[in-house]
Amino acid sequence: MFPIEILEIFFKYSHGTDIINFRYVCKTWNNVITRLSRDTNMWQNKCQNEISIHLRRSIAQKLYPNISWTDFHESKDNLKWLSMYRTWMKWHKINEFNVSTAQFEPFFIRLPLVQITCLAVSESLLAVGSSEGFIAFYDIERSIVEPIFIADQMEHVSNVQFLRDDKRIAAISASNMYRVMLWDILLKKVISTPRYGRLISTTHGCVLITMKNKLIIRNKCTERSYDFLELYGTIVALVADGEEAFLWTDLGYNYKVSLNETPYMEEEYVEPPADKVLKYYVFRPWTAMCITMNGFLGISVNSQPWVMYEILSKLHGTPTALLFYADVLVLGLDSGSVHMYYVNNAELLTTWDFCPKNSKSIVVANQAIIALDIMDRLNKQYLIAATTEKINIVQLYDPS
């Protein structure tokens, strides 16, 4: 048996995945790893060395939405870093996951001609927007039958996002008439007068709102705005993490904007796709995607030219919703199926083979998937997929 001191050095320079497996070698190894996990910054170092900064921000925002990225990044809570590493590692094994699915209809589906339009997830909280203005909020770890709060936007809800910090749980919603509302989930009421905007995005304690070529950033008591050149087009996609925002316009201009006190901005240009685009998406790290009128999937990584994929012949459906999180690309199709691909590096998406054998394929519904999100809990991973009538909760779990 190796001396304890040698084991500590060995674990210090081992890959994080191997360390987790080493716990099963013997009781001594398990005890040493447990002590190092509790008393040293071993897992913080593993996360910083093995996980990109963009993925660390994304995962932290899902696991600990009430903690700012700055506070998390400086945290000495070793178990939080271990949780991040284990979560990141689990998403690598997506093709091995088993699944179980539950579905429900929000209360407003019983009303005439009302449809689901969007959704958002934060920890166990789920927000579901509708075509008639209702927004139903659920704690899905407690009940998918009774909502904890019902808000009324009074207009078609085009987007909803949670806004979290260390003191409050709120949500922000936007309508097809560009009216933006802020809701207090705990007090169950609106907490601000309406503002106007087309797109919204949130990160810890920070709200981003766009209108045509303008971006407004509100962070607690401060507000600043950017007016981009009108001839560069309308902002059509927006995402923010704890440090930066990424924007895309319909004419191909894209911007990286700092959310810190010292602002900076980078500008790039990518020639738009030749086909008419139904919807644009942007994801971390600096990945843009789109769905075209003829059902093609477009991908641009790091402001490189668009690569267009014909999906129908391979997956027997056209994409209707997209999600990219923790190195996993999720395609929701008009057939009601979902395909999940583990992508080790976003650059690989420009030469990707979207055949079924490379994906985790899940038949979720018999209608088109219109919205997707992830619920990432400690040791629990869920995919939330919406059709116009139902919310589908897909639990993903490691059979081992």
Coordinates of C-alpha atoms in Angstrom, one line a residue:
M1 CA 0.0 0.0 0.0
F2 CA 1.3 3.5 -0.9
P3 CA 1.9 6.0 1.9
I4 CA -0.8 8.5 2.4
E5 CA 1.5 11.3 1.2
I6 CA 2.2 9.6 -2.1
L7 CA -1.5 9.0 -2.6
E8 CA -2.3 12.7 -2.1
I9 CA 0.3 13.7 -4.7
F10 CA -1.0 11.0 -7.1
F11 CA -4.6 12.2 -6.7
K12 CA -3.5 15.9 -7.1
Y13 CA -2.2 15.1 -10.7
S14 CA -4.9 12.6 -11.7
H15 CA -7.8 13.4 -14.0
G16 CA -11.0 14.2 -12.1
T17 CA -13.0 11.4 -13.7
D18 CA -10.3 8.9 -12.5
I19 CA -10.4 10.3 -9.0
I20 CA -14.1 9.6 -8.8
N21 CA -13.5 6.0 -9.9
F22 CA -10.6 5.6 -7.6
R23 CA -12.9 5.9 -4.6
Y24 CA -14.0 2.3 -5.3
V25 CA -10.5 0.8 -5.2
C26 CA -10.4 0.4 -1.4
K27 CA -11.4 2.0 1.8
T28 CA -8.1 3.8 2.3
W29 CA -8.3 5.4 -1.1
N30 CA -11.9 6.4 -0.5
N31 CA -11.0 8.0 2.8
V32 CA -8.1 10.0 1.3
I33 CA -10.2 11.3 -1.6
T34 CA -13.1 12.2 0.8
R35 CA -10.7 14.2 3.0
L36 CA -9.1 16.0 0.0
S37 CA -12.5 16.8 -1.4
R38 CA -13.6 18.3 1.9
D39 CA -10.4 20.1 3.1
T40 CA -8.6 21.2 0.0
N41 CA -9.3 23.0 -3.3
M42 CA -8.7 19.9 -5.3
W43 CA -12.0 20.1 -7.1
Q44 CA -11.8 23.8 -7.8
N45 CA -8.5 23.2 -9.5
K46 CA -10.0 20.3 -11.5
C47 CA -12.9 22.4 -12.7
Q48 CA -10.6 25.3 -13.7
N49 CA -8.2 23.1 -15.5
E50 CA -10.7 20.7 -17.3
I51 CA -13.9 22.7 -17.8
S52 CA -14.0 25.9 -20.0
I53 CA -14.9 29.2 -18.3
H54 CA -18.1 29.4 -20.4
L55 CA -19.3 26.0 -19.2
R56 CA -18.4 26.7 -15.6
R57 CA -20.6 29.8 -15.8
S58 CA -23.5 28.0 -17.4
I59 CA -23.4 25.1 -15.0
A60 CA -23.1 27.4 -12.0
Q61 CA -26.1 29.4 -13.1
K62 CA -28.2 26.2 -13.3
L63 CA -26.9 24.6 -10.0
Y64 CA -26.7 27.7 -7.9
P65 CA -28.8 30.5 -9.5
N66 CA -28.9 32.5 -6.3
I67 CA -25.1 32.9 -6.2
S68 CA -23.4 35.3 -8.5
W69 CA -20.6 34.1 -10.8
T70 CA -18.1 36.3 -9.0
D71 CA -19.1 34.8 -5.6
F72 CA -19.1 31.3 -6.9
H73 CA -15.7 31.7 -8.7
E74 CA -14.2 32.9 -5.4
S75 CA -15.9 30.3 -3.3
K76 CA -13.9 28.0 -1.0
D77 CA -16.8 25.6 -0.6
N78 CA -15.1 22.5 -2.0
L79 CA -18.3 20.5 -2.2
K80 CA -19.8 23.1 -4.6
W81 CA -16.9 22.6 -7.0
L82 CA -17.2 18.8 -6.6
S83 CA -20.9 19.1 -7.5
M84 CA -20.0 21.1 -10.6
Y85 CA -17.5 18.6 -11.8
R86 CA -19.8 15.6 -11.2
T87 CA -22.6 17.4 -13.1
W88 CA -20.3 18.2 -16.0
M89 CA -19.1 14.6 -16.1
K90 CA -22.6 13.2 -16.1
W91 CA -23.6 15.1 -19.3
H92 CA -20.7 13.5 -21.1
K93 CA -22.4 10.1 -20.6
I94 CA -25.7 11.3 -22.2
N95 CA -25.8 8.3 -24.7
E96 CA -25.7 5.9 -21.7
F97 CA -28.6 7.5 -19.8
N98 CA -31.9 5.8 -19.2
V99 CA -35.0 8.0 -19.3
S100 CA -38.4 8.2 -17.7
T101 CA -41.0 10.7 -18.8
A102 CA -43.9 12.4 -17.1
Q103 CA -46.2 14.9 -18.8
F104 CA -48.9 17.3 -17.8
E105 CA -51.2 20.0 -19.2
P106 CA -51.0 23.5 -17.6
F107 CA -54.4 24.6 -16.3
F108 CA -54.9 27.1 -19.2
I109 CA -54.9 24.3 -21.8
R110 CA -58.5 23.6 -20.8
L111 CA -59.5 27.1 -22.0
P112 CA -60.5 27.5 -25.7
L113 CA -57.7 28.1 -28.2
V114 CA -55.0 28.6 -25.6
Q115 CA -51.6 27.2 -26.3
I116 CA -48.2 26.9 -24.6
T117 CA -45.7 29.4 -26.1
C118 CA -42.5 29.2 -24.0
L119 CA -41.0 27.9 -20.8
A120 CA -38.1 28.5 -18.4
V121 CA -36.6 26.5 -15.5
S122 CA -34.6 27.6 -12.4
E123 CA -33.7 24.9 -9.9
S124 CA -37.1 23.1 -9.4
L125 CA -39.2 26.1 -10.5
L126 CA -40.9 25.9 -13.9
A127 CA -42.6 28.9 -15.7
V128 CA -44.9 28.2 -18.6
G129 CA -46.2 31.0 -20.9
S130 CA -49.3 30.9 -23.0
S131 CA -50.9 32.5 -26.0
E132 CA -53.5 34.3 -23.9
G133 CA -51.1 35.9 -21.4
F134 CA -51.2 33.4 -18.5
I135 CA -47.9 32.4 -17.0
A136 CA -48.2 29.4 -14.7
F137 CA -45.4 28.8 -12.2
Y138 CA -44.8 25.3 -10.7
D139 CA -42.4 23.8 -8.2
I140 CA -42.2 20.5 -10.1
E141 CA -40.4 18.7 -7.3
R142 CA -43.6 19.2 -5.2
S143 CA -46.4 19.1 -7.7
I144 CA -47.2 19.4 -11.4
V145 CA -50.9 19.6 -10.7
E146 CA -51.2 22.8 -8.7
P147 CA -49.3 25.9 -9.8
I148 CA -47.7 28.0 -7.0
F149 CA -48.5 31.3 -8.8
I150 CA -50.5 32.3 -11.9
A151 CA -49.5 35.6 -13.5
D152 CA -51.4 37.4 -16.3
Q153 CA -49.5 39.3 -18.9
M154 CA -52.8 39.8 -20.7
E155 CA -51.0 39.4 -24.1
H156 CA -49.4 36.5 -26.0
V157 CA -46.3 35.6 -23.9
S158 CA -43.3 35.3 -26.2
N159 CA -40.6 34.7 -23.6
V160 CA -40.2 34.2 -19.9
Q161 CA -37.0 34.0 -17.8
F162 CA -36.2 33.7 -14.1
L163 CA -34.3 36.4 -12.3
R164 CA -32.5 35.2 -9.2
D165 CA -30.2 36.7 -6.6
D166 CA -29.4 36.0 -3.0
K167 CA -32.6 37.8 -1.8
R168 CA -35.4 37.2 -4.2
I169 CA -37.0 34.9 -6.8
A170 CA -38.5 36.8 -9.6
A171 CA -39.4 36.2 -13.2
I172 CA -39.5 38.5 -16.2
S173 CA -41.7 38.1 -19.2
A174 CA -42.2 39.7 -22.6
S175 CA -45.2 39.7 -24.9
N176 CA -45.7 39.8 -28.7
M177 CA -46.6 43.5 -28.2
Y178 CA -43.2 44.0 -26.7
R179 CA -44.4 44.7 -23.2
V180 CA -42.0 43.5 -20.5
M181 CA -43.3 42.6 -16.9
L182 CA -41.5 41.7 -13.7
W183 CA -43.1 39.3 -11.3
D184 CA -42.3 38.4 -7.6
I185 CA -42.8 34.6 -7.3
L186 CA -43.0 34.6 -3.5
L187 CA -45.3 37.6 -3.1
K188 CA -47.3 36.5 -6.2
K189 CA -47.6 39.9 -7.7
V190 CA -46.2 42.2 -10.4
I191 CA -43.4 44.3 -9.0
S192 CA -42.7 46.9 -11.7
T193 CA -44.5 49.0 -14.2
P194 CA -44.4 47.6 -17.7
R195 CA -41.3 48.4 -19.9
Y196 CA -40.9 47.8 -23.6
G197 CA -38.6 45.3 -25.2
R198 CA -38.5 42.5 -27.8
L199 CA -36.0 40.0 -26.3
I200 CA -35.0 39.4 -22.7
S201 CA -32.2 37.5 -21.0
T202 CA -31.2 37.2 -17.3
T203 CA -28.2 36.3 -15.3
H204 CA -27.7 36.7 -11.5
G205 CA -29.4 39.9 -10.5
C206 CA -29.1 41.3 -14.0
V207 CA -31.7 41.9 -16.7
L208 CA -31.0 42.5 -20.4
I209 CA -33.7 43.9 -22.7
T210 CA -33.5 44.6 -26.4
M211 CA -35.7 46.7 -28.7
K212 CA -34.7 46.9 -32.4
N213 CA -31.0 47.9 -32.3
K214 CA -30.8 48.9 -28.6
L215 CA -29.6 46.9 -25.6
I216 CA -30.5 47.9 -22.0
I217 CA -28.6 46.3 -19.1
R218 CA -30.1 46.7 -15.7
N219 CA -28.1 45.5 -12.7
K220 CA -29.7 46.2 -9.4
C221 CA -29.8 50.0 -9.1
T222 CA -27.7 50.7 -12.2
E223 CA -28.7 50.9 -15.9
R224 CA -26.7 51.4 -19.1
S225 CA -27.6 51.0 -22.7
Y226 CA -26.0 50.4 -26.1
D227 CA -27.4 51.8 -29.3
F228 CA -26.0 49.8 -32.2
L229 CA -26.1 51.2 -35.7
E230 CA -29.6 50.8 -37.1
L231 CA -28.2 49.9 -40.5
Y232 CA -26.7 46.8 -38.9
G233 CA -30.1 45.3 -38.3
T234 CA -32.5 44.3 -35.5
I235 CA -31.2 42.2 -32.6
V236 CA -32.8 38.7 -33.0
A237 CA -31.0 36.6 -30.4
L238 CA -29.5 37.3 -27.0
V239 CA -27.9 35.3 -24.2
A240 CA -26.1 36.4 -21.0
D241 CA -23.9 34.7 -18.4
G242 CA -22.3 36.1 -15.3
E243 CA -19.7 38.2 -17.2
E244 CA -20.8 38.7 -20.8
A245 CA -23.7 39.0 -23.2
F246 CA -23.8 37.7 -26.8
L247 CA -26.1 39.3 -29.3
W248 CA -26.9 38.6 -33.0
T249 CA -28.7 40.8 -35.6
D250 CA -30.7 39.7 -38.6
L251 CA -28.1 41.2 -40.9
G252 CA -25.3 39.1 -39.4
Y253 CA -23.6 41.5 -37.0
N254 CA -22.9 40.0 -33.6
Y255 CA -21.6 41.6 -30.4
K256 CA -19.9 40.5 -27.2
V257 CA -20.7 42.9 -24.4
S258 CA -19.2 43.0 -20.9
L259 CA -21.6 43.0 -18.0
N260 CA -18.9 44.2 -15.6
E261 CA -18.4 47.7 -14.3
T262 CA -15.7 48.2 -16.9
P263 CA -17.6 47.9 -20.1
Y264 CA -16.2 46.6 -23.4
M265 CA -17.7 45.5 -26.7
E266 CA -16.5 43.3 -29.6
E267 CA -18.1 43.3 -33.0
E268 CA -18.0 40.7 -35.7
Y269 CA -19.9 40.1 -39.0
V270 CA -21.1 36.8 -40.5
E271 CA -23.0 36.8 -43.8
P272 CA -26.6 35.7 -43.0
P273 CA -28.0 32.4 -44.4
A274 CA -29.3 32.5 -47.9
D275 CA -32.7 31.1 -46.8
K276 CA -35.2 33.0 -44.7
V277 CA -34.7 32.3 -41.0
L278 CA -37.6 31.4 -38.8
K279 CA -35.7 31.8 -35.5
Y280 CA -32.2 32.5 -34.3
Y281 CA -30.5 31.2 -31.1
V282 CA -27.3 32.1 -29.4
F283 CA -25.6 29.9 -26.8
R284 CA -22.4 29.9 -24.7
P285 CA -19.6 29.6 -25.8
W286 CA -20.2 32.0 -28.7
T287 CA -22.3 29.6 -30.7
A288 CA -25.2 30.8 -33.0
M289 CA -27.8 28.6 -34.5
C290 CA -30.9 29.1 -36.6
I291 CA -33.8 27.2 -38.1
T292 CA -34.8 28.2 -41.7
M293 CA -38.1 28.3 -43.4
N294 CA -37.2 25.1 -45.3
G295 CA -36.3 23.2 -42.2
F296 CA -32.5 23.5 -42.3
L297 CA -30.4 23.8 -39.2
G298 CA -27.7 26.5 -39.4
I299 CA -24.7 26.7 -37.1
S300 CA -22.0 29.4 -36.7
V301 CA -19.2 29.0 -34.1
N302 CA -17.0 31.8 -33.0
S303 CA -18.4 34.1 -35.7
Q304 CA -17.4 31.8 -38.5
P305 CA -19.5 31.4 -41.7
W306 CA -22.8 29.5 -41.3
V307 CA -22.8 25.8 -41.9
M308 CA -26.3 24.5 -43.0
Y309 CA -27.5 21.0 -42.3
E310 CA -30.5 19.2 -43.9
I311 CA -31.9 17.2 -40.9
L312 CA -35.1 15.7 -42.3
S313 CA -33.4 12.8 -44.2
K314 CA -31.4 11.7 -41.2
L315 CA -33.8 12.2 -38.3
H316 CA -37.2 12.0 -40.1
G317 CA -38.2 15.4 -38.8
T318 CA -37.2 19.1 -39.0
P319 CA -35.9 21.1 -36.1
T320 CA -38.4 23.2 -34.2
A321 CA -36.5 24.0 -31.0
L322 CA -32.8 24.0 -30.0
L323 CA -30.8 24.0 -26.8
F324 CA -27.0 23.8 -26.2
Y325 CA -25.9 23.2 -22.6
A326 CA -22.9 21.6 -20.9
D327 CA -21.5 20.3 -24.2
V328 CA -24.9 18.7 -25.1
L329 CA -26.8 19.9 -28.2
V330 CA -30.5 19.1 -28.0
L331 CA -32.7 19.1 -31.2
G332 CA -36.5 19.2 -30.7
L333 CA -38.2 18.1 -33.9
D334 CA -41.7 18.6 -35.5
S335 CA -42.2 14.8 -35.1
G336 CA -42.2 15.1 -31.3
S337 CA -38.8 13.4 -30.9
V338 CA -35.7 14.9 -29.2
H339 CA -32.1 14.1 -30.2
M340 CA -29.3 14.8 -27.7
Y341 CA -25.7 14.9 -28.9
Y342 CA -22.6 15.1 -26.7
V343 CA -20.2 17.6 -28.4
N344 CA -16.8 17.7 -26.9
N345 CA -15.9 21.0 -28.6
A346 CA -18.3 23.5 -30.1
E347 CA -16.0 23.8 -33.1
L348 CA -17.0 20.2 -34.0
L349 CA -20.5 21.4 -34.7
T350 CA -19.4 22.8 -38.1
T351 CA -18.6 19.3 -39.3
W352 CA -21.1 17.3 -37.3
D353 CA -22.8 14.1 -38.5
F354 CA -26.4 14.3 -37.2
C355 CA -27.2 10.6 -37.8
P356 CA -29.3 8.9 -35.1
K357 CA -26.5 6.6 -33.9
N358 CA -24.6 9.6 -32.6
S359 CA -27.5 10.8 -30.4
K360 CA -29.6 9.9 -27.5
S361 CA -33.0 9.7 -29.1
I362 CA -36.2 10.2 -27.1
V363 CA -39.7 10.0 -28.4
V364 CA -41.3 12.7 -26.2
A365 CA -44.7 13.5 -27.8
N366 CA -46.7 13.2 -31.0
Q367 CA -46.6 16.9 -31.7
A368 CA -43.8 19.4 -32.5
I369 CA -41.4 20.4 -29.7
I370 CA -41.6 24.2 -29.4
A371 CA -39.4 24.9 -26.4
L372 CA -36.6 23.2 -24.4
D373 CA -34.8 23.8 -21.1
I374 CA -32.7 21.9 -18.6
M375 CA -33.3 21.3 -14.9
D376 CA -29.8 20.5 -13.4
R377 CA -30.1 19.5 -9.8
L378 CA -27.5 17.9 -7.6
N379 CA -27.3 14.3 -8.9
K380 CA -30.5 14.8 -11.0
Q381 CA -30.7 15.9 -14.6
Y382 CA -34.0 16.6 -16.4
L383 CA -34.9 17.8 -19.9
I384 CA -38.1 19.8 -20.0
A385 CA -39.7 19.8 -23.5
A386 CA -42.9 21.6 -24.4
T387 CA -45.4 21.1 -27.2
T388 CA -48.3 23.6 -27.7
E389 CA -50.4 21.4 -25.4
K390 CA -48.2 19.6 -22.9
I391 CA -45.1 19.9 -20.7
N392 CA -42.9 16.8 -20.8
I393 CA -40.5 16.2 -18.0
V394 CA -37.8 13.7 -19.0
Q395 CA -35.6 12.5 -16.2
L396 CA -32.1 11.4 -17.4
Y397 CA -30.3 9.0 -15.1
D398 CA -27.2 6.9 -15.2
P399 CA -28.1 3.2 -15.0
S400 CA -24.9 2.4 -13.1

